[in-house]
């Protein structure tokens, strides 16, 4: 099979299309014949060697795919060979076939096409976990969402609006802000206008950018406010990680003292869904509810770009340089 390998950690240009051995499923695993790849910001981080548990180079990145199950390992009753699935192998998905634990697969009904399927799982589950499990959003609450026009952000806007929240979307360009309001956000601002837009307070902040954005959002939390931190995109440059900037941006986040957290009734929660394998069963159930919303048209994944497999490095470059909106899908 062919796969895009990173022979060393680095920018999108390090990726090489290689002939690789076909994967075979181990116990509890399946092999998926990939039809489309859902590109994630995490794939850019993994390629640069800064994602948790990233394999040593050379390795094939690729967190999320859709396709058909072509082989099942010992002990796997579900999914069966031939099943259409979304799979989240975390690494290895930038290839024609990928081996993945069966519990990291989600059934995809025939009514959902490959492109849509590739845009659903990581974005939908991340937004769902941030807003509902950790964010506990309630009707009428005000929710600030950073990187709001991206893959996760566009899902989060729709889910928060559907849940009756008022959404403040934060995105870097006027075009991205227009997309956010088209999706139902009540206000949309650039990063420079964020502090002012927070006047009056917010109940929940959903933030994957971090750094200097953290303190204004944290301070604007109303009593019982919840700050959900799930990424640190501010550390990323167009081609590489800016280590000096990352250090400065961490300093800008300041020091948290537990006592004001208690007296102001504020919660800080962080998560990375790739590091909680024991939640796989629960996430499969939640994926089914996300799928149900998509099927009835209440949730519409935004697909900003579709590129062919041969142009996968270009898809990485576009995503990392902030030039994409919604989900980036790579078709095989
Ligand atoms: N913890 C988890 O389990 C989990 C799961 C999925 C995703 N995530 C995180 O959620 C975020 C969104 O993921 P995604 O795959 O949907 O990507 P995305 O939002 O489509 O793209 C990343 C966005 O981050 C914003 N950004 C801010 N500073 C940036 C910088 N220095 N370089 C590049 N982008 C920057 C950009 O939007 P603007 O131009 O509007 O700023 C960019 O479009 C990422 O930070 C990712 O790591 C976390």
Short mmCIF file of C-alpha atoms and ligand atoms in Angstrom, two decimals:
data_model
loop_
_atom_site.label_atom_id
_atom_site.label_comp_id
_atom_site.label_asym_id
_atom_site.label_seq_id
_atom_site.Cartn_x
_atom_site.Cartn_y
_atom_site.Cartn_z
CA UNK A 1 0.00 0.00 0.00
CA UNK A 2 1.01 3.65 -0.30
CA UNK A 3 1.25 5.97 2.66
CA UNK A 4 2.55 9.43 3.47
CA UNK A 5 5.49 8.96 5.79
CA UNK A 6 7.37 11.57 7.82
CA UNK A 7 10.99 10.33 7.63
CA UNK A 8 11.81 12.97 10.27
CA UNK A 9 9.77 15.49 12.22
CA UNK A 10 9.29 18.80 10.41
CA UNK A 11 7.18 20.98 8.11
CA UNK A 12 4.72 19.69 5.49
CA UNK A 13 7.62 19.29 3.04
CA UNK A 14 9.07 16.33 4.98
CA UNK A 15 6.12 14.09 4.02
CA UNK A 16 7.03 11.43 1.43
CA UNK A 17 4.67 9.10 -0.44
CA UNK A 18 6.11 5.62 0.16
CA UNK A 19 5.33 1.99 -0.62
CA UNK A 20 4.71 0.38 2.75
CA UNK A 21 3.82 -3.15 3.89
CA UNK A 22 0.09 -3.88 4.16
CA UNK A 23 -1.05 -3.80 7.80
CA UNK A 24 -2.49 -6.95 9.44
CA UNK A 25 -4.94 -6.74 12.32
CA UNK A 26 -3.82 -7.90 15.75
CA UNK A 27 -6.19 -9.12 18.45
CA UNK A 28 -9.03 -6.63 18.95
CA UNK A 29 -8.04 -4.68 15.83
CA UNK A 30 -9.39 -4.13 12.34
CA UNK A 31 -7.80 -2.90 9.12
CA UNK A 32 -9.65 -0.15 7.28
CA UNK A 33 -9.33 0.45 3.53
CA UNK A 34 -9.26 4.23 3.53
CA UNK A 35 -11.64 6.22 1.30
CA UNK A 36 -11.08 9.68 2.81
CA UNK A 37 -8.96 11.31 5.49
CA UNK A 38 -10.24 13.90 7.94
CA UNK A 39 -7.26 16.17 8.49
CA UNK A 40 -6.77 17.46 12.02
CA UNK A 41 -4.54 20.14 13.49
CA UNK A 42 -3.16 17.31 15.63
CA UNK A 43 -1.74 15.73 12.43
CA UNK A 44 0.34 18.90 11.93
CA UNK A 45 1.53 18.73 15.54
CA UNK A 46 2.37 15.00 15.19
CA UNK A 47 4.32 15.65 11.97
CA UNK A 48 6.38 18.18 13.95
CA UNK A 49 6.96 15.66 16.74
CA UNK A 50 5.12 17.62 19.42
CA UNK A 51 1.98 15.53 19.89
CA UNK A 52 1.61 13.29 22.98
CA UNK A 53 2.91 9.73 22.37
CA UNK A 54 3.94 10.52 18.78
CA UNK A 55 5.87 7.55 17.30
CA UNK A 56 9.58 7.93 16.56
CA UNK A 57 10.28 8.96 12.94
CA UNK A 58 9.94 7.52 10.36
CA UNK A 59 6.21 7.22 10.96
CA UNK A 60 2.91 7.74 9.14
CA UNK A 61 0.74 10.44 10.74
CA UNK A 62 -3.04 10.40 10.41
CA UNK A 63 -5.57 10.60 13.20
CA UNK A 64 -8.88 10.10 11.39
CA UNK A 65 -10.17 8.23 8.33
CA UNK A 66 -13.32 6.78 6.80
CA UNK A 67 -13.48 3.61 4.76
CA UNK A 68 -14.44 -0.05 4.69
CA UNK A 69 -13.24 -2.71 7.08
CA UNK A 70 -11.06 -5.05 5.00
CA UNK A 71 -9.83 -7.41 7.76
CA UNK A 72 -10.70 -8.12 11.38
CA UNK A 73 -8.46 -9.55 14.09
CA UNK A 74 -9.12 -12.16 16.73
CA UNK A 75 -12.02 -11.41 19.06
CA UNK A 76 -13.60 -8.70 16.92
CA UNK A 77 -17.36 -9.16 16.40
CA UNK A 78 -18.06 -5.51 15.58
CA UNK A 79 -17.37 -4.00 13.08
CA UNK A 80 -17.59 -6.80 10.51
CA UNK A 81 -15.67 -7.04 7.22
CA UNK A 82 -17.20 -4.71 4.64
CA UNK A 83 -18.66 -2.33 7.26
CA UNK A 84 -18.46 1.39 6.50
CA UNK A 85 -16.71 3.07 9.40
CA UNK A 86 -15.12 6.21 10.74
CA UNK A 87 -11.85 5.20 12.41
CA UNK A 88 -9.60 7.16 14.73
CA UNK A 89 -6.21 5.40 14.73
CA UNK A 90 -4.51 8.60 16.13
CA UNK A 91 -1.43 7.81 13.96
CA UNK A 92 -1.07 5.88 10.69
CA UNK A 93 -4.17 7.15 8.85
CA UNK A 94 -2.40 9.01 6.02
CA UNK A 95 -2.29 5.75 4.04
CA UNK A 96 -4.39 3.51 1.82
CA UNK A 97 -4.93 1.11 4.74
CA UNK A 98 -4.65 1.52 8.48
CA UNK A 99 -4.74 -0.80 11.48
CA UNK A 100 -6.89 0.45 14.34
CA UNK A 101 -8.39 -0.93 17.58
CA UNK A 102 -12.00 -1.96 16.87
CA UNK A 103 -13.18 0.21 19.77
CA UNK A 104 -11.86 3.30 17.94
CA UNK A 105 -14.24 2.76 15.03
CA UNK A 106 -17.77 4.14 14.57
CA UNK A 107 -20.37 2.72 12.19
CA UNK A 108 -21.20 5.03 9.27
CA UNK A 109 -24.63 4.56 7.67
CA UNK A 110 -24.88 4.44 3.85
CA UNK A 111 -26.77 7.77 3.93
CA UNK A 112 -23.60 9.59 5.03
CA UNK A 113 -21.10 10.11 2.21
CA UNK A 114 -17.34 9.65 2.72
CA UNK A 115 -16.53 13.38 2.80
CA UNK A 116 -19.15 14.12 5.43
CA UNK A 117 -18.11 11.05 7.41
CA UNK A 118 -14.50 12.26 7.43
CA UNK A 119 -15.59 15.56 8.98
CA UNK A 120 -17.62 14.25 11.88
CA UNK A 121 -15.84 12.27 14.55
CA UNK A 122 -12.90 14.25 15.92
CA UNK A 123 -14.55 17.63 15.44
CA UNK A 124 -17.95 16.48 16.72
CA UNK A 125 -16.68 14.56 19.73
CA UNK A 126 -14.26 17.31 20.72
CA UNK A 127 -16.94 20.00 20.57
CA UNK A 128 -19.42 17.73 22.35
CA UNK A 129 -16.98 16.87 25.16
CA UNK A 130 -15.96 20.51 25.66
CA UNK A 131 -19.46 21.98 25.60
CA UNK A 132 -21.56 19.34 27.31
CA UNK A 133 -19.38 17.06 29.46
CA UNK A 134 -16.90 19.63 30.78
CA UNK A 135 -18.65 22.88 29.85
CA UNK A 136 -22.10 21.80 31.14
CA UNK A 137 -23.65 24.55 28.99
CA UNK A 138 -27.19 25.63 29.82
CA UNK A 139 -29.88 27.42 27.85
CA UNK A 140 -29.23 31.17 27.75
CA UNK A 141 -25.58 30.97 28.77
CA UNK A 142 -22.91 32.91 26.89
CA UNK A 143 -20.15 30.81 25.33
CA UNK A 144 -16.92 32.16 23.80
CA UNK A 145 -15.32 29.93 21.15
CA UNK A 146 -11.80 30.63 19.84
CA UNK A 147 -10.62 29.42 16.39
CA UNK A 148 -14.35 29.42 15.76
CA UNK A 149 -14.21 29.02 11.97
CA UNK A 150 -12.07 25.86 12.07
CA UNK A 151 -13.07 22.20 12.06
CA UNK A 152 -13.89 21.92 15.76
CA UNK A 153 -15.03 25.55 16.00
CA UNK A 154 -17.69 25.28 13.28
CA UNK A 155 -19.11 22.17 14.97
CA UNK A 156 -19.02 23.86 18.38
CA UNK A 157 -20.88 26.97 17.17
CA UNK A 158 -23.73 24.85 15.81
CA UNK A 159 -23.92 22.61 18.88
CA UNK A 160 -23.88 25.55 21.30
CA UNK A 161 -26.54 27.46 19.33
CA UNK A 162 -28.71 24.31 19.10
CA UNK A 163 -28.40 23.99 22.88
CA UNK A 164 -29.77 27.52 23.36
CA UNK A 165 -26.48 29.26 24.23
CA UNK A 166 -25.42 32.70 23.00
CA UNK A 167 -22.16 32.33 21.08
CA UNK A 168 -19.27 34.78 20.88
CA UNK A 169 -17.06 33.52 18.04
CA UNK A 170 -13.41 34.55 17.80
CA UNK A 171 -11.60 34.10 14.48
CA UNK A 172 -8.69 35.80 12.76
CA UNK A 173 -10.21 37.21 9.55
CA UNK A 174 -13.46 38.97 8.57
CA UNK A 175 -14.29 36.04 6.22
CA UNK A 176 -13.95 33.58 9.09
CA UNK A 177 -16.10 35.82 11.30
CA UNK A 178 -18.81 35.91 8.61
CA UNK A 179 -18.76 32.09 8.44
CA UNK A 180 -19.21 32.00 12.23
CA UNK A 181 -22.25 34.29 12.17
CA UNK A 182 -23.69 32.37 9.18
CA UNK A 183 -23.55 29.29 11.40
CA UNK A 184 -25.55 31.07 14.09
CA UNK A 185 -22.95 32.80 16.29
CA UNK A 186 -24.52 35.90 17.85
CA UNK A 187 -21.28 37.91 17.83
CA UNK A 188 -18.04 37.37 15.95
CA UNK A 189 -14.81 39.28 16.54
CA UNK A 190 -11.11 39.15 15.69
CA UNK A 191 -8.50 38.49 18.36
CA UNK A 192 -7.85 42.23 18.82
CA UNK A 193 -11.50 42.83 19.68
CA UNK A 194 -11.82 39.82 21.99
CA UNK A 195 -11.19 41.66 25.29
CA UNK A 196 -13.84 44.28 24.57
CA UNK A 197 -16.34 41.66 23.37
CA UNK A 198 -15.96 39.82 26.68
CA UNK A 199 -17.42 42.80 28.57
CA UNK A 200 -20.49 41.62 30.45
CA UNK A 201 -18.89 38.26 31.06
CA UNK A 202 -19.18 34.72 29.72
CA UNK A 203 -20.25 31.44 31.29
CA UNK A 204 -18.08 29.12 29.22
CA UNK A 205 -14.91 29.61 27.19
CA UNK A 206 -13.91 26.90 24.72
CA UNK A 207 -10.30 27.63 23.81
CA UNK A 208 -7.82 25.73 21.62
CA UNK A 209 -5.51 28.68 21.03
CA UNK A 210 -4.32 29.53 24.56
CA UNK A 211 -1.46 31.92 25.37
CA UNK A 212 -2.39 35.57 25.66
CA UNK A 213 -6.07 34.78 25.00
CA UNK A 214 -6.32 32.85 28.24
CA UNK A 215 -6.29 35.61 30.86
CA UNK A 216 -9.00 37.85 29.36
CA UNK A 217 -11.33 34.86 28.98
CA UNK A 218 -10.52 33.52 32.44
CA UNK A 219 -11.12 36.90 34.06
CA UNK A 220 -14.41 37.36 32.17
CA UNK A 221 -15.91 34.15 33.58
CA UNK A 222 -19.11 34.74 35.52
CA UNK A 223 -19.66 32.88 38.82
CA UNK A 224 -19.79 29.14 38.04
CA UNK A 225 -17.92 29.93 34.82
CA UNK A 226 -16.06 27.12 33.07
CA UNK A 227 -12.89 27.50 30.99
CA UNK A 228 -12.25 24.54 28.71
CA UNK A 229 -8.71 24.46 27.35
CA UNK A 230 -8.07 21.82 24.71
CA UNK A 231 -5.22 23.05 22.51
CA UNK A 232 -2.29 25.46 22.23
CA UNK A 233 -2.36 26.56 18.58
CA UNK A 234 -0.68 29.85 19.41
CA UNK A 235 2.66 28.01 19.60
CA UNK A 236 2.49 27.03 15.94
CA UNK A 237 4.12 28.95 13.09
CA UNK A 238 3.22 28.50 9.42
CA UNK A 239 5.94 25.87 8.93
CA UNK A 240 7.21 24.95 12.38
CA UNK A 241 6.65 25.18 16.11
CA UNK A 242 7.85 28.49 17.55
CA UNK A 243 9.47 27.27 20.75
CA UNK A 244 10.41 30.76 21.98
CA UNK A 245 6.91 32.06 21.26
CA UNK A 246 5.43 29.00 22.97
CA UNK A 247 7.44 29.80 26.10
CA UNK A 248 6.37 33.46 26.05
CA UNK A 249 2.73 32.55 25.46
CA UNK A 250 2.81 30.15 28.42
CA UNK A 251 4.17 32.97 30.59
CA UNK A 252 1.37 35.20 29.31
CA UNK A 253 -1.17 32.70 30.61
CA UNK A 254 -0.01 33.71 34.09
CA UNK A 255 -0.12 31.83 37.36
CA UNK A 256 -3.31 30.41 38.78
CA UNK A 257 -3.95 30.49 42.48
CA UNK A 258 -6.55 28.03 43.80
CA UNK A 259 -8.09 30.46 46.29
CA UNK A 260 -9.49 32.98 43.78
CA UNK A 261 -10.76 29.97 41.81
CA UNK A 262 -12.84 29.03 44.84
CA UNK A 263 -14.02 32.52 45.69
CA UNK A 264 -14.93 33.32 42.06
CA UNK A 265 -16.49 29.87 41.54
CA UNK A 266 -14.53 29.23 38.35
CA UNK A 267 -13.59 25.90 36.80
CA UNK A 268 -10.57 25.25 34.59
CA UNK A 269 -10.72 21.99 32.65
CA UNK A 270 -8.32 20.59 30.08
CA UNK A 271 -8.55 17.52 27.90
CA UNK A 272 -7.10 15.62 24.98
CA UNK A 273 -9.46 12.94 23.71
CA UNK A 274 -6.56 10.84 22.37
CA UNK A 275 -5.37 10.31 25.96
CA UNK A 276 -8.57 8.89 27.46
CA UNK A 277 -8.95 5.44 25.80
CA UNK A 278 -11.21 4.29 28.68
CA UNK A 279 -13.86 6.72 27.38
CA UNK A 280 -14.01 4.93 23.98
CA UNK A 281 -17.35 3.22 24.73
CA UNK A 282 -18.95 6.46 25.89
CA UNK A 283 -17.57 8.32 22.87
CA UNK A 284 -19.04 5.69 20.53
CA UNK A 285 -22.47 6.36 22.07
CA UNK A 286 -22.00 10.10 21.73
CA UNK A 287 -20.92 9.66 18.10
CA UNK A 288 -24.25 7.93 17.44
CA UNK A 289 -26.08 10.99 18.78
CA UNK A 290 -23.95 13.31 16.62
CA UNK A 291 -24.73 11.14 13.60
CA UNK A 292 -28.44 11.35 14.41
CA UNK A 293 -28.27 15.18 14.37
CA UNK A 294 -26.44 15.10 11.03
CA UNK A 295 -29.00 12.71 9.58
CA UNK A 296 -31.92 15.01 10.44
CA UNK A 297 -30.01 18.07 9.20
CA UNK A 298 -29.63 19.76 12.60
CA UNK A 299 -25.85 19.60 12.39
CA UNK A 300 -24.02 20.28 9.13
CA UNK A 301 -20.28 19.63 9.11
CA UNK A 302 -18.52 22.46 7.29
CA UNK A 303 -16.07 21.09 4.73
CA UNK A 304 -13.81 23.94 3.69
CA UNK A 305 -11.48 22.08 1.32
CA UNK A 306 -11.22 18.70 -0.37
CA UNK A 307 -7.84 17.69 -1.80
CA UNK A 308 -6.66 14.51 -3.55
CA UNK A 309 -4.37 12.04 -1.73
CA UNK A 310 -1.46 13.14 -3.97
CA UNK A 311 -1.73 16.64 -2.46
CA UNK A 312 -1.82 15.66 1.21
CA UNK A 313 1.28 17.77 2.10
CA UNK A 314 -0.50 20.80 0.61
CA UNK A 315 -3.50 20.09 2.84
CA UNK A 316 -1.13 20.06 5.86
CA UNK A 317 0.41 23.36 4.75
CA UNK A 318 -2.99 25.03 4.30
CA UNK A 319 -4.26 23.91 7.70
CA UNK A 320 -1.11 24.91 9.55
CA UNK A 321 -0.97 28.35 7.92
CA UNK A 322 -4.53 29.22 9.09
CA UNK A 323 -5.81 29.43 5.50
CA UNK A 324 -8.61 26.90 5.95
CA UNK A 325 -12.11 27.05 7.31
CA UNK A 326 -14.15 24.12 8.55
CA UNK A 327 -12.76 20.65 7.99
CA UNK A 328 -10.07 19.74 5.45
CA UNK A 329 -10.76 16.38 3.78
CA UNK A 330 -8.30 14.38 1.66
CA UNK A 331 -9.86 11.89 -0.77
CA UNK A 332 -8.39 8.61 -1.94
N1 LIG B 1 -7.82 18.21 22.97
C1 LIG B 1 -8.42 17.49 22.02
O1 LIG B 1 -8.88 16.37 22.24
C2 LIG B 1 -8.54 18.10 20.66
C3 LIG B 1 -9.22 17.42 19.64
C4 LIG B 1 -9.32 18.03 18.39
C5 LIG B 1 -8.75 19.29 18.19
N2 LIG B 1 -8.08 19.88 19.21
C6 LIG B 1 -7.50 21.24 19.02
O2 LIG B 1 -8.54 22.04 18.55
C7 LIG B 1 -8.03 23.02 17.66
C8 LIG B 1 -8.81 22.97 16.38
O3 LIG B 1 -8.48 21.77 15.66
P1 LIG B 1 -8.91 21.60 14.15
O4 LIG B 1 -8.29 20.33 13.68
O5 LIG B 1 -10.37 21.79 14.05
O6 LIG B 1 -8.14 22.81 13.44
P2 LIG B 1 -8.76 24.18 12.85
O7 LIG B 1 -9.50 24.88 13.94
O8 LIG B 1 -9.47 23.88 11.59
O9 LIG B 1 -7.45 24.97 12.52
C9 LIG B 1 -6.69 25.55 13.54
C10 LIG B 1 -7.12 27.01 13.76
O10 LIG B 1 -6.45 27.49 14.91
C11 LIG B 1 -6.36 28.89 14.80
N3 LIG B 1 -5.03 29.34 15.20
C12 LIG B 1 -4.76 30.22 16.17
N4 LIG B 1 -3.45 30.43 16.26
C13 LIG B 1 -2.87 29.67 15.32
C14 LIG B 1 -1.53 29.50 14.90
N5 LIG B 1 -0.50 30.13 15.51
N6 LIG B 1 -1.29 28.66 13.88
C15 LIG B 1 -2.28 28.02 13.28
N7 LIG B 1 -3.59 28.14 13.63
C16 LIG B 1 -3.87 28.97 14.63
C17 LIG B 1 -6.65 29.26 13.35
O11 LIG B 1 -7.92 29.92 13.31
P3 LIG B 1 -7.91 31.53 13.30
O12 LIG B 1 -7.18 31.90 12.04
O13 LIG B 1 -9.31 31.92 13.31
O14 LIG B 1 -7.15 31.92 14.54
C18 LIG B 1 -6.71 27.93 12.64
O15 LIG B 1 -7.60 27.95 11.55
C19 LIG B 1 -6.53 22.74 17.51
O16 LIG B 1 -5.82 23.59 18.39
C20 LIG B 1 -6.41 21.30 17.96
O17 LIG B 1 -5.14 21.01 18.46
C21 LIG B 1 -7.97 19.33 20.43
#
